[in-house]
Amino acid sequence: RQFLTESVVLAVFGGILGAVFAYWTSDFIFLFAPSLPYRFAIDTAPDVRVLTFALAVSLTAAFAFGLLPALRASRSDATAVVKAGASDAGLNLQRGRMFNGVVVTMVALSFVTLFLSILFTRSLNNVRAMSPGFATTDRLLATFDVALGGQDRREGLAFYKQLTERANGLPGVHNAALVTIVPLGDRNSTSRVYADDQTYGLDDVGVPTWRSSVSAEYFATMGTPLLSGRTFDERDRADATRAVIINQVLSKQLWPNEDPLGRRLRFDRTGGGTTVQVVGVIGDGRYFNMGETPRPAMFYPIDQVPATLVTLVVHAGGRPLDLIAPLRAAARSIDPTIPMFDVKTIDVHLSSSMWMFRLGAGIGGALGLLALALAAGGLYGIMTFSVNQRVRELGIRIALGAQRGQVLSLVLRRGLILVGSGIVLGLAGSIGISKMLTNVLFGVSPNDPRTLMAVAVVLTGVALAASLLPARSATQADPVNVLRTE
């Protein structure tokens, strides 16, 4: 009853502190939420079910870790314990084995969480370092929807053209252009395309291709390189031959080792329907998310494939956010019924596409540090307990001539053995778990040896730091006082 009472009290207070901490950190996830043009609700506050589960875990831990020692103590032979005196050799051996198992388990869990957090962090850094296929600074995005003003997509073209002209006339603006679907946004559109000069079988489904409509200055405004051909111009009117600009991936898939300029695409396997002519080829980029492999993409002239919902891209030197008020005033002077919304810089737009990587790195890092702190605290507690239990042995060793350095290494060796065992278990667990994360990692192997080595070195260093203080106290044992207690 005494053991159980102590365990329950500790568990209850730990559960209360955990619940308080959960409320304090409940909004942590919003630091990684993407910037979207619409509202979404996420209730992160712990509810009754979560708190009930946490209470159940706390009580289970109390009984699991308090009941076993209590049962062992209640079954002990009182006469044998008294005869054993202060040594309690058998009981201390059982305690030592149990404590050793706890430390090894904590170190193994720490290894796994640290390893995963480093993998997510490296993935995030790799994503940030890569090029999305367009410029990532000094651009402002502002979205409009002419349907909110009662216009269809053809009628809205006049509004968008006037808006682009006025945006180009604003001070500090280098270029302004239109795009119906911004790469790496929350809206996407795809088509399955076929080369018009090729024959396809019944089971051929074509090439899934990301698509968008843009104005003539889009590629110059976004800094997307044109590799061959031309961009859109006055030749790509609504009544002219349908034109399209494709990226390298689509060019290589449809016409490997051939010049795609002048070739035609179709959207039907059998050869019927509309065809479009390739007038230019641009460099590859990222369209759905930053972690994707390069995929096919194509762009139509906005005069030929218009839309009601369009984003204005403005390349401005200096501070793009200073253009928000002038752009809104220009739009209102053209048509006050059409609102401007989802206004953001290009770097904010890109950060939204990386929210999954940032969330994984943030939560993984927090859990990794927490697990590391628990492992260090557990190892320190176990080493302190072990030194207190062996103080007479260590004092006798010193009395018989053992050097302080030998005693220090003796104590540290035990801590390193425990950590080494935990690292081996954690290494096996990390390799098994990380294989399931291949699809959410970018530019880093799930079994990266450098990461595994770095985690092992960190845990070893923490183990040495946690064991050093108890080990030093062991070398301070006075053999005279130790022998006097016998």
Short mmCIF file of C-alpha atoms in Angstrom, two decimals:
data_model
loop_
_atom_site.label_atom_id
_atom_site.label_comp_id
_atom_site.label_asym_id
_atom_site.label_seq_id
_atom_site.Cartn_x
_atom_site.Cartn_y
_atom_site.Cartn_z
CA ARG A 1 0.00 0.00 0.00
CA GLN A 2 2.85 2.37 0.77
CA PHE A 3 4.51 1.76 -2.60
CA LEU A 4 1.23 2.09 -4.49
CA THR A 5 0.32 5.30 -2.68
CA GLU A 6 3.63 6.89 -3.60
CA SER A 7 3.33 5.77 -7.23
CA VAL A 8 -0.24 7.03 -7.60
CA VAL A 9 0.63 10.40 -6.08
CA LEU A 10 3.57 10.80 -8.45
CA ALA A 11 1.49 9.70 -11.44
CA VAL A 12 -1.41 12.01 -10.64
CA PHE A 13 0.81 15.05 -10.20
CA GLY A 14 2.70 14.15 -13.38
CA GLY A 15 -0.60 13.82 -15.25
CA ILE A 16 -1.80 17.20 -13.99
CA LEU A 17 1.42 18.89 -15.07
CA GLY A 18 1.19 17.15 -18.43
CA ALA A 19 -2.38 18.35 -18.95
CA VAL A 20 -1.38 21.93 -18.09
CA PHE A 21 1.54 21.77 -20.49
CA ALA A 22 -0.76 20.34 -23.18
CA TYR A 23 -3.08 23.36 -22.87
CA TRP A 24 -0.14 25.76 -23.00
CA THR A 25 1.21 24.20 -26.18
CA SER A 26 -2.11 23.43 -27.89
CA ASP A 27 -1.61 26.20 -30.47
CA PHE A 28 1.86 24.96 -31.42
CA ILE A 29 0.59 23.44 -34.66
CA PHE A 30 -0.64 26.81 -35.95
CA LEU A 31 3.00 27.90 -36.31
CA PHE A 32 3.16 25.53 -39.28
CA ALA A 33 -0.32 26.03 -40.77
CA PRO A 34 -0.23 27.06 -44.45
CA SER A 35 -1.45 30.45 -45.64
CA LEU A 36 -4.73 29.84 -47.48
CA PRO A 37 -7.27 32.22 -49.05
CA TYR A 38 -10.06 30.74 -46.96
CA ARG A 39 -10.65 29.99 -43.30
CA PHE A 40 -10.34 26.58 -41.74
CA ALA A 41 -11.00 25.56 -38.17
CA ILE A 42 -8.73 23.30 -36.12
CA ASP A 43 -9.58 22.75 -32.48
CA THR A 44 -6.33 21.74 -30.83
CA ALA A 45 -7.43 22.12 -27.20
CA PRO A 46 -7.40 18.76 -25.35
CA ASP A 47 -10.99 17.58 -24.88
CA VAL A 48 -12.54 15.20 -22.36
CA ARG A 49 -11.57 12.12 -24.34
CA VAL A 50 -7.94 13.19 -24.60
CA LEU A 51 -7.74 14.06 -20.91
CA THR A 52 -9.44 10.78 -19.98
CA PHE A 53 -6.92 8.87 -22.04
CA ALA A 54 -4.06 10.79 -20.42
CA LEU A 55 -5.48 10.02 -16.96
CA ALA A 56 -5.77 6.34 -17.86
CA VAL A 57 -2.15 6.29 -19.04
CA SER A 58 -0.99 7.97 -15.83
CA LEU A 59 -2.86 5.52 -13.60
CA THR A 60 -1.70 2.57 -15.68
CA ALA A 61 1.90 3.74 -15.32
CA ALA A 62 1.38 4.16 -11.57
CA PHE A 63 0.11 0.61 -11.12
CA ALA A 64 2.50 -0.95 -13.62
CA PHE A 65 5.64 0.60 -12.17
CA GLY A 66 4.41 0.73 -8.60
CA LEU A 67 2.73 -2.63 -8.30
CA LEU A 68 5.70 -4.74 -9.33
CA PRO A 69 8.09 -3.36 -6.67
CA ALA A 70 5.24 -3.48 -4.15
CA LEU A 71 4.59 -7.16 -4.83
CA ARG A 72 8.28 -7.95 -4.57
CA ALA A 73 8.57 -6.11 -1.28
CA SER A 74 5.47 -7.75 0.18
CA ARG A 75 6.78 -11.21 -0.68
CA SER A 76 10.21 -10.67 0.83
CA ASP A 77 11.27 -12.85 3.75
CA ALA A 78 11.56 -10.44 6.67
CA THR A 79 14.07 -12.68 8.46
CA ALA A 80 16.29 -12.92 5.37
CA VAL A 81 16.15 -9.17 4.84
CA VAL A 82 17.13 -8.46 8.45
CA LYS A 83 19.95 -10.97 8.27
CA ALA A 84 21.17 -9.43 5.06
CA GLY A 85 21.61 -6.17 6.93
CA ALA A 86 22.22 -3.06 4.99
CA SER A 87 23.62 -4.83 1.97
CA ASP A 88 20.28 -6.07 0.55
CA ALA A 89 22.30 -7.85 -2.08
CA GLY A 90 19.48 -9.85 -3.64
CA LEU A 91 16.97 -7.02 -3.57
CA ASN A 92 19.50 -4.55 -4.94
CA LEU A 93 20.30 -6.94 -7.76
CA GLN A 94 16.63 -7.10 -8.73
CA ARG A 95 16.30 -3.35 -8.50
CA GLY A 96 19.42 -2.88 -10.57
CA ARG A 97 18.13 -5.11 -13.33
CA MET A 98 14.79 -3.32 -13.43
CA PHE A 99 16.39 0.13 -13.42
CA ASN A 100 18.85 -0.93 -16.10
CA GLY A 101 15.97 -2.06 -18.31
CA VAL A 102 14.21 1.28 -17.84
CA VAL A 103 17.33 3.24 -18.80
CA VAL A 104 18.02 1.08 -21.86
CA THR A 105 14.42 1.52 -23.01
CA MET A 106 14.53 5.30 -22.54
CA VAL A 107 17.79 5.59 -24.45
CA ALA A 108 16.38 3.46 -27.29
CA LEU A 109 13.26 5.64 -27.54
CA SER A 110 15.44 8.75 -27.43
CA PHE A 111 17.54 7.40 -30.28
CA VAL A 112 14.46 6.78 -32.43
CA THR A 113 12.89 10.21 -31.81
CA LEU A 114 16.16 12.07 -32.30
CA PHE A 115 16.90 10.17 -35.49
CA LEU A 116 13.46 10.92 -36.95
CA SER A 117 13.64 14.60 -35.95
CA ILE A 118 17.02 14.99 -37.66
CA LEU A 119 15.70 13.29 -40.80
CA PHE A 120 12.75 15.70 -40.96
CA THR A 121 15.01 18.68 -40.29
CA ARG A 122 17.41 17.67 -43.04
CA SER A 123 14.48 17.12 -45.41
CA LEU A 124 13.24 20.63 -44.63
CA ASN A 125 16.67 22.12 -45.29
CA ASN A 126 16.95 20.22 -48.57
CA VAL A 127 13.56 21.48 -49.68
CA ARG A 128 14.45 25.05 -48.79
CA ALA A 129 17.71 24.83 -50.72
CA MET A 130 16.15 23.61 -53.96
CA SER A 131 14.80 25.82 -56.73
CA PRO A 132 11.05 25.67 -57.46
CA GLY A 133 11.63 26.77 -61.04
CA PHE A 134 10.90 30.46 -60.47
CA ALA A 135 12.15 33.39 -58.41
CA THR A 136 11.54 33.25 -54.66
CA THR A 137 11.96 36.93 -53.68
CA ASP A 138 10.58 40.37 -54.52
CA ARG A 139 7.27 39.06 -55.89
CA LEU A 140 3.77 39.86 -54.68
CA LEU A 141 0.73 37.69 -55.36
CA ALA A 142 -2.82 39.11 -55.34
CA THR A 143 -5.89 37.10 -56.36
CA PHE A 144 -9.10 38.36 -57.97
CA ASP A 145 -12.35 36.68 -59.00
CA VAL A 146 -14.43 38.49 -61.62
CA ALA A 147 -17.33 36.09 -60.97
CA LEU A 148 -17.87 37.93 -57.67
CA GLY A 149 -18.51 41.02 -59.79
CA GLY A 150 -21.01 39.22 -62.03
CA GLN A 151 -18.65 38.70 -64.99
CA ASP A 152 -17.80 35.52 -66.87
CA ARG A 153 -14.27 34.54 -67.80
CA ARG A 154 -14.35 36.20 -71.22
CA GLU A 155 -15.73 39.46 -69.85
CA GLY A 156 -13.17 39.36 -67.06
CA LEU A 157 -10.25 39.43 -69.49
CA ALA A 158 -10.76 43.15 -70.06
CA PHE A 159 -10.58 43.78 -66.31
CA TYR A 160 -7.41 41.72 -65.92
CA LYS A 161 -5.67 43.39 -68.87
CA GLN A 162 -6.42 46.86 -67.51
CA LEU A 163 -5.24 45.78 -64.07
CA THR A 164 -1.96 44.47 -65.50
CA GLU A 165 -1.34 47.74 -67.38
CA ARG A 166 -1.94 49.83 -64.26
CA ALA A 167 0.22 47.53 -62.13
CA ASN A 168 3.08 47.92 -64.60
CA GLY A 169 2.76 51.68 -64.24
CA LEU A 170 3.16 51.69 -60.45
CA PRO A 171 6.48 53.02 -59.05
CA GLY A 172 8.99 50.25 -58.30
CA VAL A 173 7.25 47.62 -60.43
CA HIS A 174 9.46 45.80 -62.95
CA ASN A 175 6.87 43.45 -64.41
CA ALA A 176 3.31 42.30 -63.78
CA ALA A 177 1.59 39.25 -65.19
CA LEU A 178 -1.44 37.00 -64.82
CA VAL A 179 -1.70 33.31 -63.92
CA THR A 180 -4.81 31.23 -63.30
CA ILE A 181 -3.15 28.58 -61.11
CA VAL A 182 0.03 29.48 -59.22
CA PRO A 183 2.52 26.61 -58.88
CA LEU A 184 2.76 25.16 -55.35
CA GLY A 185 -0.62 26.59 -54.38
CA ASP A 186 -3.67 24.87 -52.94
CA ARG A 187 -5.42 24.74 -56.35
CA ASN A 188 -4.28 22.47 -59.17
CA SER A 189 -5.49 21.25 -62.53
CA THR A 190 -4.23 18.41 -64.73
CA SER A 191 -4.90 16.95 -68.17
CA ARG A 192 -3.85 13.76 -69.88
CA VAL A 193 -2.08 14.63 -73.12
CA TYR A 194 -0.87 12.70 -76.15
CA ALA A 195 1.54 13.52 -78.96
CA ASP A 196 -0.53 14.18 -82.05
CA ASP A 197 2.04 12.51 -84.34
CA GLN A 198 2.02 9.21 -82.43
CA THR A 199 -0.32 6.24 -82.24
CA TYR A 200 -1.47 4.88 -78.87
CA GLY A 201 -2.90 1.57 -77.76
CA LEU A 202 -6.18 0.97 -76.00
CA ASP A 203 -4.52 0.72 -72.60
CA ASP A 204 -2.47 3.92 -72.93
CA VAL A 205 -3.72 6.66 -70.60
CA GLY A 206 -1.46 9.44 -71.84
CA VAL A 207 0.81 11.69 -69.78
CA PRO A 208 -0.81 13.35 -66.71
CA THR A 209 0.24 17.00 -66.99
CA TRP A 210 -0.16 19.96 -64.62
CA ARG A 211 -1.60 22.98 -66.42
CA SER A 212 -2.26 26.70 -66.03
CA SER A 213 -3.05 29.76 -68.16
CA VAL A 214 -0.73 32.77 -68.12
CA SER A 215 -0.27 36.14 -69.77
CA ALA A 216 2.62 36.99 -72.08
CA GLU A 217 4.94 38.42 -69.39
CA TYR A 218 4.42 35.63 -66.86
CA PHE A 219 7.71 33.78 -67.38
CA ALA A 220 9.75 36.98 -67.31
CA THR A 221 7.92 38.17 -64.20
CA MET A 222 8.43 34.89 -62.36
CA GLY A 223 12.01 34.44 -63.53
CA THR A 224 11.31 31.11 -65.24
CA PRO A 225 13.93 30.46 -67.95
CA LEU A 226 12.77 29.97 -71.53
CA LEU A 227 14.96 27.23 -73.04
CA SER A 228 13.74 27.31 -76.62
CA GLY A 229 11.00 28.80 -78.77
CA ARG A 230 9.07 31.87 -77.72
CA THR A 231 6.72 33.10 -75.04
CA PHE A 232 3.14 34.13 -75.73
CA ASP A 233 2.45 37.33 -77.65
CA GLU A 234 -0.19 38.96 -79.87
CA ARG A 235 -0.14 35.94 -82.19
CA ASP A 236 -1.89 33.91 -79.46
CA ARG A 237 -5.25 35.66 -79.66
CA ALA A 238 -8.49 33.91 -78.74
CA ASP A 239 -9.28 33.19 -82.39
CA ALA A 240 -5.74 32.10 -83.34
CA THR A 241 -4.19 28.65 -83.43
CA ARG A 242 -4.18 27.13 -79.94
CA ALA A 243 -0.68 27.43 -78.44
CA VAL A 244 1.04 25.88 -75.45
CA ILE A 245 4.37 26.12 -73.68
CA ILE A 246 5.66 22.90 -72.09
CA ASN A 247 8.46 22.06 -69.70
CA GLN A 248 11.42 19.76 -70.31
CA VAL A 249 9.89 16.75 -68.58
CA LEU A 250 6.86 16.71 -70.87
CA SER A 251 9.05 17.30 -73.92
CA LYS A 252 11.27 14.32 -73.08
CA GLN A 253 8.34 12.04 -72.36
CA LEU A 254 6.50 12.80 -75.59
CA TRP A 255 9.41 13.43 -77.98
CA PRO A 256 12.65 12.05 -76.49
CA ASN A 257 15.78 13.39 -78.24
CA GLU A 258 13.61 15.42 -80.64
CA ASP A 259 12.75 19.08 -81.02
CA PRO A 260 9.18 19.62 -79.72
CA LEU A 261 8.72 23.06 -81.28
CA GLY A 262 5.90 23.05 -83.79
CA ARG A 263 4.63 19.66 -82.63
CA ARG A 264 1.04 19.27 -81.51
CA LEU A 265 -0.60 17.87 -78.39
CA ARG A 266 -4.04 16.38 -78.20
CA PHE A 267 -6.25 15.38 -75.28
CA ASP A 268 -7.87 12.32 -76.81
CA ARG A 269 -6.16 8.99 -77.42
CA THR A 270 -7.94 8.36 -80.71
CA GLY A 271 -6.90 11.65 -82.30
CA GLY A 272 -10.19 13.54 -82.12
CA GLY A 273 -10.90 16.78 -80.34
CA THR A 274 -8.80 19.90 -79.85
CA THR A 275 -5.06 20.06 -80.55
CA VAL A 276 -2.55 22.66 -79.35
CA GLN A 277 0.80 23.61 -80.89
CA VAL A 278 4.03 23.76 -78.85
CA VAL A 279 5.60 27.20 -79.23
CA GLY A 280 8.13 27.13 -76.38
CA VAL A 281 9.94 25.00 -73.81
CA ILE A 282 10.74 26.18 -70.27
CA GLY A 283 12.85 24.74 -67.49
CA ASP A 284 11.42 22.23 -65.05
CA GLY A 285 9.92 23.32 -61.73
CA ARG A 286 7.77 22.17 -58.83
CA TYR A 287 3.99 22.43 -59.14
CA PHE A 288 2.13 20.35 -56.55
CA ASN A 289 4.67 20.41 -53.70
CA MET A 290 8.34 21.12 -53.16
CA GLY A 291 9.19 17.52 -52.40
CA GLU A 292 7.95 16.09 -55.67
CA THR A 293 10.09 14.76 -58.47
CA PRO A 294 9.97 16.90 -61.64
CA ARG A 295 6.66 16.34 -63.38
CA PRO A 296 5.17 17.34 -66.77
CA ALA A 297 3.62 20.80 -66.98
CA MET A 298 2.14 23.05 -69.68
CA PHE A 299 0.93 26.62 -69.90
CA TYR A 300 -1.79 28.08 -72.13
CA PRO A 301 -2.14 31.73 -73.19
CA ILE A 302 -4.78 33.28 -70.96
CA ASP A 303 -6.51 34.83 -74.00
CA GLN A 304 -7.26 31.35 -75.33
CA VAL A 305 -8.01 29.60 -72.02
CA PRO A 306 -9.28 32.29 -69.61
CA ALA A 307 -10.64 31.86 -66.09
CA THR A 308 -12.67 33.90 -63.63
CA LEU A 309 -10.23 33.33 -60.73
CA VAL A 310 -6.83 34.84 -61.60
CA THR A 311 -3.73 35.82 -59.63
CA LEU A 312 -1.74 38.94 -60.43
CA VAL A 313 2.02 38.45 -60.01
CA VAL A 314 4.01 41.63 -59.49
CA HIS A 315 7.81 41.78 -59.59
CA ALA A 316 8.76 44.74 -57.46
CA GLY A 317 12.11 45.93 -56.24
CA GLY A 318 12.48 46.61 -52.56
CA ARG A 319 9.38 45.94 -50.46
CA PRO A 320 6.56 44.18 -52.36
CA LEU A 321 4.08 44.62 -49.50
CA ASP A 322 4.14 48.37 -50.08
CA LEU A 323 2.23 47.73 -53.32
CA ILE A 324 -0.87 46.31 -51.62
CA ALA A 325 -2.66 49.64 -51.21
CA PRO A 326 -1.85 50.94 -54.73
CA LEU A 327 -2.95 47.65 -56.30
CA ARG A 328 -6.22 47.62 -54.39
CA ALA A 329 -6.88 51.23 -55.42
CA ALA A 330 -6.13 50.39 -59.07
CA ALA A 331 -8.51 47.42 -59.00
CA ARG A 332 -11.30 49.48 -57.41
CA SER A 333 -10.86 52.24 -60.00
CA ILE A 334 -11.53 49.66 -62.73
CA ASP A 335 -14.36 47.76 -61.07
CA PRO A 336 -15.15 48.27 -57.36
CA THR A 337 -17.26 45.10 -57.24
CA ILE A 338 -14.26 42.80 -57.74
CA PRO A 339 -12.35 42.22 -54.47
CA MET A 340 -8.64 41.56 -54.03
CA PHE A 341 -7.78 38.74 -51.63
CA ASP A 342 -5.13 36.15 -50.71
CA VAL A 343 -2.42 38.80 -50.92
CA LYS A 344 1.04 37.50 -49.97
CA THR A 345 4.66 37.56 -50.96
CA ILE A 346 6.16 34.71 -52.95
CA ASP A 347 8.24 33.52 -49.99
CA VAL A 348 5.11 33.23 -47.84
CA HIS A 349 3.50 31.28 -50.67
CA LEU A 350 6.48 28.91 -50.75
CA SER A 351 6.49 28.45 -46.97
CA SER A 352 2.89 27.28 -47.21
CA SER A 353 3.93 24.53 -49.62
CA MET A 354 6.53 23.34 -47.12
CA TRP A 355 4.27 23.20 -44.08
CA MET A 356 4.38 19.39 -43.93
CA PHE A 357 8.18 19.40 -43.74
CA ARG A 358 8.19 22.22 -41.18
CA LEU A 359 5.56 20.43 -39.08
CA GLY A 360 7.55 17.20 -39.10
CA ALA A 361 10.79 18.98 -38.22
CA GLY A 362 9.16 21.06 -35.47
CA ILE A 363 7.23 18.30 -33.73
CA GLY A 364 10.02 15.79 -34.28
CA GLY A 365 12.58 18.17 -32.83
CA ALA A 366 10.43 18.91 -29.78
CA LEU A 367 9.82 15.21 -29.11
CA GLY A 368 13.49 14.45 -29.68
CA LEU A 369 14.63 17.03 -27.14
CA LEU A 370 12.02 15.82 -24.66
CA ALA A 371 13.11 12.21 -25.05
CA LEU A 372 16.76 13.24 -24.71
CA ALA A 373 16.00 15.13 -21.49
CA LEU A 374 14.09 12.14 -20.09
CA ALA A 375 16.91 9.77 -20.97
CA ALA A 376 19.52 12.06 -19.42
CA GLY A 377 17.45 12.51 -16.25
CA GLY A 378 16.77 8.80 -16.01
CA LEU A 379 20.42 7.91 -16.47
CA TYR A 380 21.48 10.48 -13.89
CA GLY A 381 18.97 9.10 -11.39
CA ILE A 382 20.02 5.50 -11.98
CA MET A 383 23.72 6.33 -11.73
CA THR A 384 23.16 8.29 -8.51
CA PHE A 385 21.17 5.42 -7.04
CA SER A 386 23.84 2.94 -8.12
CA VAL A 387 26.64 4.98 -6.56
CA ASN A 388 24.72 5.31 -3.29
CA GLN A 389 24.18 1.55 -3.22
CA ARG A 390 27.87 0.85 -3.88
CA VAL A 391 29.38 3.54 -1.70
CA ARG A 392 30.85 0.99 0.73
CA GLU A 393 32.29 -1.11 -2.08
CA LEU A 394 33.85 1.93 -3.70
CA GLY A 395 35.21 3.14 -0.35
CA ILE A 396 36.79 -0.24 0.31
CA ARG A 397 38.36 -0.23 -3.16
CA ILE A 398 39.90 3.15 -2.39
CA ALA A 399 41.09 1.90 1.00
CA LEU A 400 42.77 -1.06 -0.70
CA GLY A 401 44.67 1.21 -3.06
CA ALA A 402 42.38 1.91 -5.99
CA GLN A 403 43.06 5.24 -7.67
CA ARG A 404 40.37 7.87 -7.99
CA GLY A 405 40.57 7.64 -11.77
CA GLN A 406 39.98 3.89 -11.64
CA VAL A 407 36.86 4.38 -9.51
CA LEU A 408 35.67 7.10 -11.89
CA SER A 409 36.10 4.88 -14.94
CA LEU A 410 34.40 1.99 -13.12
CA VAL A 411 31.25 4.04 -12.59
CA LEU A 412 31.31 5.65 -16.04
CA ARG A 413 31.74 2.27 -17.68
CA ARG A 414 28.42 1.11 -16.34
CA GLY A 415 26.63 4.16 -17.69
CA LEU A 416 28.21 3.73 -21.11
CA ILE A 417 27.23 0.05 -21.21
CA LEU A 418 23.61 0.96 -20.53
CA VAL A 419 23.64 3.70 -23.16
CA GLY A 420 25.40 1.43 -25.65
CA SER A 421 22.70 -1.21 -25.21
CA GLY A 422 20.00 1.42 -25.70
CA ILE A 423 21.74 2.76 -28.81
CA VAL A 424 21.85 -0.72 -30.37
CA LEU A 425 18.13 -1.21 -29.75
CA GLY A 426 17.35 2.31 -30.95
CA LEU A 427 19.41 1.77 -34.09
CA ALA A 428 17.38 -1.32 -34.99
CA GLY A 429 14.10 0.48 -34.26
CA SER A 430 15.10 3.56 -36.25
CA ILE A 431 15.98 1.54 -39.34
CA GLY A 432 12.66 -0.28 -39.16
CA ILE A 433 10.53 2.84 -38.63
CA SER A 434 12.33 5.13 -41.06
CA LYS A 435 11.58 2.82 -44.01
CA MET A 436 7.92 3.73 -43.62
CA LEU A 437 8.78 7.45 -44.03
CA THR A 438 10.42 7.23 -47.44
CA ASN A 439 7.56 9.10 -49.13
CA VAL A 440 7.72 12.07 -46.74
CA LEU A 441 11.51 12.52 -46.76
CA PHE A 442 13.30 14.54 -49.41
CA GLY A 443 16.95 14.38 -50.36
CA VAL A 444 17.94 12.16 -47.45
CA SER A 445 18.06 8.39 -47.09
CA PRO A 446 15.81 6.91 -44.38
CA ASN A 447 18.87 4.91 -43.22
CA ASP A 448 21.38 7.73 -43.58
CA PRO A 449 24.59 6.57 -41.83
CA ARG A 450 25.70 10.10 -40.97
CA THR A 451 22.46 10.76 -39.14
CA LEU A 452 22.67 7.47 -37.28
CA MET A 453 26.25 8.23 -36.27
CA ALA A 454 25.37 11.77 -35.17
CA VAL A 455 22.54 10.54 -32.93
CA ALA A 456 24.80 7.90 -31.40
CA VAL A 457 27.47 10.52 -30.66
CA VAL A 458 24.93 12.90 -29.11
CA LEU A 459 23.47 10.22 -26.86
CA THR A 460 26.94 9.07 -25.80
CA GLY A 461 27.88 12.64 -24.93
CA VAL A 462 24.69 13.11 -22.94
CA ALA A 463 25.34 9.80 -21.16
CA LEU A 464 28.83 10.92 -20.17
CA ALA A 465 27.48 14.24 -18.89
CA ALA A 466 24.68 12.55 -16.93
CA SER A 467 27.06 10.00 -15.42
CA LEU A 468 29.93 12.34 -14.62
CA LEU A 469 28.47 13.98 -11.52
CA PRO A 470 27.52 10.72 -9.76
CA ALA A 471 30.88 9.24 -10.81
CA ARG A 472 32.77 12.15 -9.32
CA SER A 473 30.85 11.85 -6.08
CA ALA A 474 31.89 8.19 -5.95
CA THR A 475 35.55 9.18 -5.99
CA GLN A 476 34.96 11.39 -2.94
CA ALA A 477 34.03 8.41 -0.73
CA ASP A 478 36.07 8.51 2.53
CA PRO A 479 37.27 4.96 3.20
CA VAL A 480 37.61 5.66 6.95
CA ASN A 481 33.98 6.71 7.28
CA VAL A 482 32.85 3.87 5.05
CA LEU A 483 34.63 1.23 7.11
CA ARG A 484 33.42 2.82 10.35
CA THR A 485 29.80 2.15 9.32
CA GLU A 486 30.45 -1.61 9.15
#
